[in-house]
Amino acid sequence: MKTWVESKFFQRLLEIIPGFLAWSFIFSPIILGIFAPSILAFFLLSYAFYWLIKSLNISRHLITGFIHLRRNMKLNWLKMCERTENIKELQKYLESRYQKNKKSQNYREMLDIQNLSGKQKKILNWKDINHLALVAVSKERLDILEPTVKSLLDANYPQKKLIVVIAAEAAYEKTFKKDIKIIEKKYANKFLEFRWYLHHVKEGEVVGKGPNMTSAMRLFWKEFKGKINTEKTIVTNLDADHIVHKEFFAKLTYSYVIDPNRDKKTYQPVALLFNNIWDAPAMNRVTAAGSSFWLMTEAMRAYRLRTFAAHSQTLKMLLLTDFWSVKTIVEDGHQYWRTYFALNGDHYMVPLLLPVYQDAVIGESQWLSFKNQYMQKRRWAWGVSDFPYVVTKSIEHKEIPLHERLLQIWRHFSGTFSWSTSSFVLALGWIPLQLNTAFQDTILAQNIMIYISQMLRFAWVGLFANVWISFILLPERPKNYGAWRNILMVTQWFFAPITAIFLNSLPALESQTRLMLGKKLDVFWITPKFRSNQPKYRKESK
C-alpha cells in the first residue's frame, strides 16, 4: 500500500513546484512594474549586486580550479601510486614538495598522508586495483569510438589492469558490429578483458543511456561474478566520444587507495567539451566552454558537486544501487541521489580535477548546430525531474539529520531554479520599469538603470578568465584553420548574453514546464557527433 509520500497527488505537487515558482519569478517584474515599481527597482538593484558578487566568486573558483587542474595534468600519478607502497617515503616526498612550493593543494595532500602516519594497512596496494571502463555507444561510428578506446590504451597505467566493456544499443547493431570487429582486432588483446554487449530496450525502461549501461553491467557481472573483487574494481562510465586524460586512472587509483573512507566516495573528473570545438559555430563554442568552466568551478566546491557524464564508483557501490536507473534519461545526476540515499546520506563526492575530454555540439548546418545544442541542454536540465525523488526520499530517510535533508533539497531546487530564471530576470526584468511612464519621472528611475548596468558590466570581468583559460586548454588548432580562427575564439564571447538566454535558461525552463504539465521526457535525445578533425591536446610541461 502506498504511503502519502508516494501518492499520485503529492508526487504531482512536487513536479509542479519547480516550474510554477520559476514562471512566477520570471513574471513577477511585470506585476511589480505596474503596481510597485519602486520595489521592483530595489529588487533588480539587489539582484544585480547579488550576481556581481556571485560572478566574482565563480571567477575565483574557476581560476583556482584551473590552477589545480593544470598541476594535476603535469604530475606523474603512476609514480605517486608507487610511492604509496611506503607511507614514510610518501610523507617525506610530499613534505619536501610542500617546502619547495607552498601551495594549498600540496599542503592538503601532505596533511592527508600525515594523518595516516603509521597506518600503512589503511592504504590499499595500488597493484590490486583494476579499472573497468564502461563505454556507452548508440549510433556513433568508428571515427568517434576508436579515439576513446585508444585513450584508454594510452593511459599512464598498466594496460593489463584495465577492463573495457562496450555497452551498445541493439537498434544500431548492424553498423556497430562492423566497427567493433575493427576495434577488437586492434585493441582487445591489450587489455585485461574486453567485452561488448547489446542492449534491447525492455518494457518499463526509458530509451536512454542508463538502461544500456545497466544491461551491460548485469551481463558482465553474470559472467564474472566471483572472479573479481568488487571493492578493488573501480567502474568509470564513459560516452563514446569521451577521451580520458592519460593520468586519469592513476590519479583515480591514488585518490582511492589512500582514503580510509573510500567505500563512501564517488569520483568525478572535469568534463571539457573541447574535442571538436574548433569546428563548432561560435555560439556552440561559447556554450561548450561555459559548461566546461562551470563544471570546473563546481569541482572546487565538493559539497555542491554532483555526478555528471563520466564518473567513477566501485563495483561494490554499483551493485548496491543495482547499477544505474533504467527509468530516467538523466542517469548521471540521478546516480548521485540513488547512492546518497542507499548509503543513508553517508556519501561524498571527490573531485579528481583531471579532464575527460568530450565533444562540443555540432550540426550539419548553423541552424541544426543551434537546435542540437538546445536539445542537449534541455536533456541535461531534465535533472529537475529528480526533485520529487529527492524530497520523497528525504522524508523517508529519517536517519539522516533533518538539517542535512533540508540542505540537500534546497541545493537541488536552488540550482535548477537559478538555471532557468536568472538570465531572463537580469536581461528583461528592467523592461516593465521602462514602460511605466509615471515611474520614469522619478529620481530613482533616472539612477537605477545606471547602477544596475554598471554592476553587470563589472560582472563581465569573469569573461576575461574564460578567454584566458580556454586558450590554454584548447586542443591544437587544426591545420585547415588559419590564425584568424584565434581571433574568432575571442570575439565569440560577445554571444555570451544570447547563449545564456536561448541555450541555457530557455531549455531549462522548458524542462521545468514539461515536468509541471506532466509532459515527461522519457526518450534520451542522442546528441549527433561530428568531427572533421581528431583532437590533439598539448602536452603539459613537467
Coordinates of C-alpha atoms in Angstrom, one line a residue, residues 79-323:
K79 CA 54.7 7.3 -9.6
M80 CA 52.5 8.7 -6.9
C81 CA 50.8 5.3 -6.7
E82 CA 54.1 3.6 -6.4
R83 CA 55.1 5.9 -3.5
T84 CA 52.0 4.7 -1.6
E85 CA 53.8 1.4 -1.0
N86 CA 55.9 3.1 1.7
I87 CA 54.0 5.7 3.6
K88 CA 57.1 7.2 5.2
E89 CA 58.7 7.8 1.9
L90 CA 55.5 9.2 0.5
Q91 CA 55.2 11.5 3.5
K92 CA 58.8 12.7 3.0
Y93 CA 58.2 13.4 -0.6
L94 CA 55.0 15.4 0.0
E95 CA 56.7 17.4 2.8
S96 CA 59.6 18.3 0.5
R97 CA 57.3 19.2 -2.3
Y98 CA 55.3 21.5 0.0
Q99 CA 58.5 23.1 1.3
K100 CA 59.6 23.8 -2.2
N101 CA 56.2 25.1 -3.4
K102 CA 54.0 26.2 -0.6
K103 CA 50.7 25.7 -2.4
S104 CA 47.4 24.9 -0.7
Q105 CA 46.8 21.7 -2.6
N106 CA 50.3 20.4 -1.8
Y107 CA 49.6 21.2 1.9
R108 CA 46.3 19.3 1.9
E109 CA 47.8 16.3 0.3
M110 CA 50.7 16.4 2.8
L111 CA 48.2 16.6 5.7
D112 CA 46.2 13.6 4.4
I113 CA 49.3 11.4 4.5
Q114 CA 50.4 12.8 7.8
N115 CA 47.1 11.7 9.3
L116 CA 47.8 8.2 8.0
S117 CA 51.3 8.1 9.6
G118 CA 52.0 4.6 11.0
K119 CA 48.8 3.2 9.4
Q120 CA 50.2 1.6 6.3
K121 CA 47.5 -1.1 6.5
K122 CA 44.8 1.5 5.8
I123 CA 46.4 2.2 2.4
L124 CA 45.5 -0.4 -0.2
N125 CA 48.0 -1.9 -2.5
W126 CA 47.5 0.0 -5.8
K127 CA 48.6 -3.1 -7.8
D128 CA 45.4 -4.8 -6.6
I129 CA 43.2 -2.2 -8.2
N130 CA 41.6 -2.9 -11.5
H131 CA 39.6 -0.4 -13.6
L132 CA 36.6 -1.1 -15.7
A133 CA 35.9 1.4 -18.4
L134 CA 32.3 1.1 -19.5
V135 CA 31.7 2.8 -22.8
A136 CA 28.1 3.5 -23.9
V137 CA 27.6 3.5 -27.6
S138 CA 24.5 4.3 -29.7
K139 CA 24.8 5.4 -33.3
E140 CA 28.4 6.7 -33.0
R141 CA 30.7 5.3 -35.6
L142 CA 34.4 4.2 -35.6
D143 CA 35.8 7.7 -36.0
I144 CA 34.3 8.6 -32.6
L145 CA 34.7 5.3 -30.8
E146 CA 38.2 4.4 -31.7
P147 CA 39.9 7.5 -30.2
T148 CA 38.1 6.8 -27.0
V149 CA 39.4 3.2 -26.8
K150 CA 42.8 4.3 -27.8
S151 CA 42.9 6.9 -25.0
L152 CA 42.3 4.0 -22.5
L153 CA 45.3 2.2 -24.0
D154 CA 47.5 5.3 -23.9
A155 CA 46.8 6.0 -20.2
N156 CA 49.7 6.1 -17.8
Y157 CA 48.5 3.0 -16.1
P158 CA 49.2 -0.8 -16.7
Q159 CA 47.1 -1.9 -19.6
K160 CA 46.5 -5.3 -18.0
K161 CA 44.7 -3.7 -15.1
L162 CA 42.1 -2.2 -17.4
I163 CA 38.8 -4.0 -18.3
V164 CA 36.9 -2.5 -21.2
V165 CA 33.2 -3.1 -21.6
I166 CA 31.3 -1.7 -24.6
A167 CA 27.6 -1.2 -24.0
A168 CA 25.9 -0.9 -27.4
E169 CA 22.3 -0.3 -28.4
A170 CA 20.8 -3.1 -30.5
A171 CA 18.9 -0.5 -32.6
Y172 CA 22.3 0.2 -34.2
E173 CA 23.6 -3.4 -34.2
K174 CA 24.4 -3.6 -37.9
T175 CA 26.9 -0.6 -38.0
F176 CA 28.2 -1.3 -34.6
K177 CA 29.2 -4.9 -35.4
K178 CA 31.2 -3.6 -38.4
D179 CA 33.1 -1.2 -36.2
I180 CA 33.6 -3.4 -33.2
K181 CA 35.4 -6.0 -35.3
I182 CA 38.0 -3.4 -36.2
I183 CA 38.3 -2.3 -32.5
E184 CA 38.6 -5.9 -31.3
K185 CA 41.3 -6.8 -33.8
K186 CA 43.4 -3.8 -33.0
Y187 CA 43.0 -3.4 -29.2
A188 CA 41.1 -6.2 -27.4
N189 CA 44.1 -8.4 -26.5
K190 CA 46.0 -5.5 -25.0
F191 CA 43.6 -5.1 -22.0
L192 CA 42.9 -7.4 -19.1
E193 CA 39.4 -8.1 -20.5
F194 CA 37.5 -6.8 -23.4
R195 CA 33.7 -7.4 -23.7
W196 CA 30.8 -5.9 -25.6
Y197 CA 27.1 -6.4 -25.1
L198 CA 24.0 -5.4 -27.0
H199 CA 21.0 -3.8 -25.2
H200 CA 17.4 -4.4 -26.3
V201 CA 15.0 -1.9 -24.8
K202 CA 12.7 -3.7 -22.3
E203 CA 9.3 -2.8 -21.1
G204 CA 9.4 -0.3 -18.3
E205 CA 12.7 1.2 -19.4
V206 CA 13.2 4.7 -20.9
V207 CA 15.1 4.8 -24.1
G208 CA 18.4 6.0 -22.8
K209 CA 22.0 5.6 -21.6
G210 CA 21.1 4.3 -18.1
P211 CA 19.3 1.1 -19.3
N212 CA 22.1 0.4 -21.8
M213 CA 24.9 0.6 -19.2
T214 CA 22.9 -1.3 -16.6
S215 CA 22.2 -4.1 -19.0
A216 CA 25.8 -4.4 -20.0
M217 CA 27.0 -4.4 -16.3
R218 CA 24.4 -7.0 -15.4
L219 CA 25.6 -9.2 -18.2
F220 CA 29.2 -8.6 -17.3
W221 CA 28.6 -9.4 -13.6
K222 CA 26.7 -12.6 -14.6
E223 CA 29.9 -13.7 -16.4
F224 CA 32.5 -12.6 -13.9
K225 CA 30.7 -12.9 -10.5
G226 CA 33.2 -14.4 -8.0
K227 CA 36.1 -13.8 -10.3
I228 CA 36.8 -10.2 -9.5
N229 CA 37.0 -8.2 -6.2
T230 CA 34.1 -5.7 -6.1
E231 CA 35.9 -3.4 -3.6
K232 CA 39.0 -3.3 -5.8
T233 CA 37.4 -2.8 -9.2
I234 CA 36.5 0.8 -10.0
V235 CA 34.0 1.4 -12.8
T236 CA 34.2 4.5 -14.9
N237 CA 31.3 5.1 -17.3
L238 CA 32.1 6.9 -20.5
D239 CA 30.3 8.1 -23.6
A240 CA 31.5 7.0 -27.0
D241 CA 33.2 10.4 -27.5
H242 CA 35.0 10.7 -24.2
I243 CA 38.7 10.8 -24.3
V244 CA 40.3 10.3 -20.8
H245 CA 43.4 12.2 -19.8
K246 CA 46.5 10.0 -19.7
E247 CA 46.8 10.5 -15.9
F248 CA 43.1 9.8 -15.2
F249 CA 43.3 6.2 -14.0
A250 CA 46.5 6.7 -12.0
K251 CA 45.1 9.8 -10.2
L252 CA 41.8 7.9 -9.5
T253 CA 43.8 4.9 -8.1
Y254 CA 45.9 7.2 -5.9
S255 CA 42.8 9.0 -4.5
Y256 CA 41.1 5.7 -3.8
V257 CA 43.9 3.7 -2.2
I258 CA 45.0 6.4 0.3
D259 CA 41.4 7.1 1.5
P260 CA 40.3 5.1 4.6
N261 CA 36.7 6.1 3.8
R262 CA 36.9 5.1 0.2
D263 CA 33.8 2.9 0.3
K264 CA 31.6 6.0 0.7
K265 CA 33.1 8.0 -2.2
T266 CA 32.2 8.8 -5.9
Y267 CA 34.9 10.3 -8.0
Q268 CA 34.2 13.0 -10.6
P269 CA 36.6 14.3 -13.3
V270 CA 36.1 17.6 -15.1
A271 CA 34.2 17.4 -18.4
L272 CA 35.9 19.6 -21.0
L273 CA 33.8 19.7 -24.2
F274 CA 36.7 20.6 -26.4
N275 CA 37.3 17.6 -28.7
N276 CA 35.9 19.3 -31.8
I277 CA 35.5 22.8 -30.6
W278 CA 37.5 24.4 -33.4
D279 CA 34.9 23.0 -35.8
A280 CA 31.8 24.3 -33.9
P281 CA 29.9 27.5 -34.6
A282 CA 30.6 30.5 -32.3
M283 CA 27.5 30.1 -30.1
N284 CA 28.1 26.4 -29.6
R285 CA 31.7 27.1 -28.7
V286 CA 30.7 29.6 -26.1
T287 CA 28.1 27.1 -24.7
A288 CA 30.7 24.3 -24.6
A289 CA 33.3 26.4 -22.9
G290 CA 30.8 27.9 -20.5
S291 CA 29.5 24.4 -19.5
S292 CA 33.1 23.1 -19.1
F293 CA 34.1 26.1 -16.9
W294 CA 31.0 25.8 -14.7
L295 CA 31.8 22.1 -14.1
M296 CA 35.4 23.1 -13.2
T297 CA 34.0 25.7 -10.8
E298 CA 31.7 23.2 -9.1
A299 CA 34.7 20.9 -8.7
M300 CA 36.2 23.4 -6.3
R301 CA 33.0 23.1 -4.1
A302 CA 32.8 19.4 -3.4
Y303 CA 29.7 19.9 -1.2
R304 CA 27.8 21.1 -4.3
L305 CA 29.4 18.6 -6.8
R306 CA 27.1 16.0 -8.4
T307 CA 27.8 13.2 -10.8
F308 CA 27.8 14.3 -14.4
A309 CA 28.6 12.3 -17.6
A310 CA 31.8 10.3 -16.8
H311 CA 32.1 9.4 -13.1
S312 CA 33.6 6.5 -11.1
Q313 CA 32.3 4.2 -8.4
T314 CA 33.4 0.9 -7.1
L315 CA 31.7 -2.2 -8.4
K316 CA 30.5 -2.8 -4.9
M317 CA 28.8 0.5 -4.8
L318 CA 27.2 -0.1 -8.1
L319 CA 25.8 -3.4 -7.0
L320 CA 24.3 -1.7 -4.0
T321 CA 22.3 0.6 -6.3
D322 CA 21.7 -2.1 -9.0
F323 CA 23.9 0.0 -11.3

